[in-house]
Amino acid sequence: MSKTIELLNQFVADLYVSNVKFHNLHWNVTGERFKEVHEFAEELYDMLNEQYDEVAERVKMLDAFPPASVKSYLEMTKITELENRDYAIKETYELLLENLKYLQGLATDARNLADEAGDFATVAMLEDIVGAYCKHIWFIKQALK
Ligand SMILES: [Fe+2]
């Protein structure tokens, strides 16, 4: 398996688990600005869910198999899941930020490997994904100031 595909498959597993983790925060965030942060988390998991399918389909186009079971995601993922409890708004933003930064780093590494291999379709997909993370990371940093 090429190193690019290995990283894309890691990304598929991490996107899946992040999607569940962001649902936890969407449901359990508390505080005066509940609705705003609740909806922001929803916007994020919708984005991750689309990327999950897009990245897995890219792996198929590269003639490989993306991981396709929850069991494999749990074995592979580097995302730490959260307990079921209340999350204050600041903590919620910090958890979202940390997770998005990790995904951004992984997508950037995969982008650079694909570039070395001359795989410009994978590069284009990952550049769009990294761009979307930049915007949401900026939103969170502004909110945390
Ligand atoms: Fe919801």
XYZ file of C-alpha atoms and ligand atoms in Angstrom:
146
model
C 0.000 0.000 0.000
C 1.394 3.432 -0.901
C 2.105 5.888 1.889
C -0.505 8.275 0.425
C -3.206 5.605 0.599
C -2.121 4.719 4.127
C -2.612 8.342 5.190
C -5.915 8.653 3.295
C -7.169 5.556 5.115
C -6.024 6.982 8.439
C -7.963 10.113 7.493
C -11.130 8.085 6.730
C -10.965 6.449 10.187
C -10.277 9.752 11.953
C -13.083 11.543 10.081
C -15.550 8.868 11.106
C -14.618 9.021 14.791
C -14.439 12.853 14.748
C -17.969 12.906 13.335
C -19.218 10.946 16.369
C -17.144 13.077 18.755
C -18.550 16.299 17.288
C -22.079 14.930 17.741
C -21.251 14.463 21.426
C -20.309 18.167 21.665
C -23.348 19.193 19.577
C -25.634 17.406 22.040
C -23.842 18.170 25.305
C -22.542 21.732 24.998
C -24.052 23.960 27.691
C -24.190 27.685 28.334
C -25.830 30.913 27.317
C -24.769 30.608 23.687
C -25.882 26.991 23.499
C -27.827 27.277 20.238
C -25.008 28.999 18.376
C -22.342 26.462 19.381
C -24.774 23.550 18.975
C -25.377 24.658 15.379
C -21.698 25.324 14.736
C -20.847 21.750 15.808
C -23.537 20.508 13.420
C -22.028 22.479 10.564
C -18.677 20.864 11.366
C -19.891 17.285 11.531
C -21.837 17.738 8.293
C -18.556 18.862 6.709
C -16.628 15.915 8.186
C -19.287 13.488 7.032
C -19.001 14.709 3.437
C -15.220 14.501 3.611
C -15.426 10.974 5.025
C -17.260 9.782 1.910
C -15.171 11.874 -0.476
C -11.825 10.639 0.871
C -12.982 6.993 0.928
C -14.157 7.288 -2.685
C -10.804 8.772 -3.649
C -9.118 5.675 -2.168
C -11.384 3.533 -4.370
C -10.375 5.598 -7.419
C -6.750 4.860 -6.504
C -7.657 1.171 -6.745
C -7.429 0.430 -3.039
C -9.855 -0.334 -0.223
C -10.792 2.306 2.352
C -11.508 0.965 5.846
C -15.250 0.339 5.984
C -16.104 -0.951 9.446
C -16.456 0.749 12.804
C -14.173 -1.960 14.221
C -11.362 -0.943 11.870
C -11.912 2.755 12.623
C -11.512 2.129 16.346
C -8.337 0.145 15.750
C -6.849 2.835 13.500
C -8.003 6.174 14.852
C -5.793 8.619 16.701
C -8.835 10.610 17.871
C -9.649 10.337 21.569
C -13.377 10.110 22.162
C -15.193 12.028 24.894
C -17.275 10.975 27.874
C -21.007 11.643 28.054
C -21.209 14.786 30.172
C -21.847 18.523 29.947
C -19.269 20.605 28.055
C -18.958 24.338 28.703
C -18.718 26.545 25.621
C -15.022 27.381 25.997
C -14.082 23.749 26.505
C -16.244 22.774 23.518
C -14.460 25.265 21.273
C -11.056 24.066 22.545
C -11.915 20.428 21.844
C -13.219 21.275 18.361
C -10.103 23.344 17.666
C -7.655 20.646 18.775
C -9.465 18.046 16.672
C -9.641 20.236 13.559
C -5.950 21.112 13.845
C -5.064 17.419 13.979
C -7.204 16.691 10.884
C -5.670 19.669 9.105
C -2.154 18.352 9.834
C -3.037 14.894 8.573
C -4.680 16.236 5.405
C -1.637 18.443 4.796
C 0.764 15.500 5.155
C -1.368 13.410 2.778
C -1.526 16.333 0.326
C 2.263 16.632 0.287
C 2.770 12.909 -0.275
C 0.232 12.895 -3.110
C 2.035 15.875 -4.627
C 5.368 14.026 -4.558
C 3.647 11.164 -6.388
C 2.191 13.547 -9.016
C -1.374 12.636 -7.957
C -2.932 16.034 -8.601
C -6.553 14.916 -8.183
C -5.827 13.858 -4.588
C -3.860 17.087 -4.080
C -6.832 19.180 -5.290
C -9.294 17.354 -3.020
C -7.052 17.729 0.031
C -6.301 21.397 -0.656
C -10.038 22.123 -0.584
C -10.383 20.191 2.665
C -7.442 22.010 4.291
C -8.910 25.340 3.114
C -12.226 24.505 4.790
C -10.424 23.656 8.037
C -8.526 26.974 7.919
C -11.818 28.871 7.829
C -13.378 26.974 10.725
C -10.182 27.167 12.790
C -10.242 30.928 12.288
C -13.904 31.071 13.470
C -13.001 29.195 16.641
C -9.891 31.270 17.355
C -11.949 34.456 17.047
C -14.571 33.038 19.396
C -11.919 32.105 21.966
C -10.257 35.568 22.020
Fe -28.748 17.660 15.841
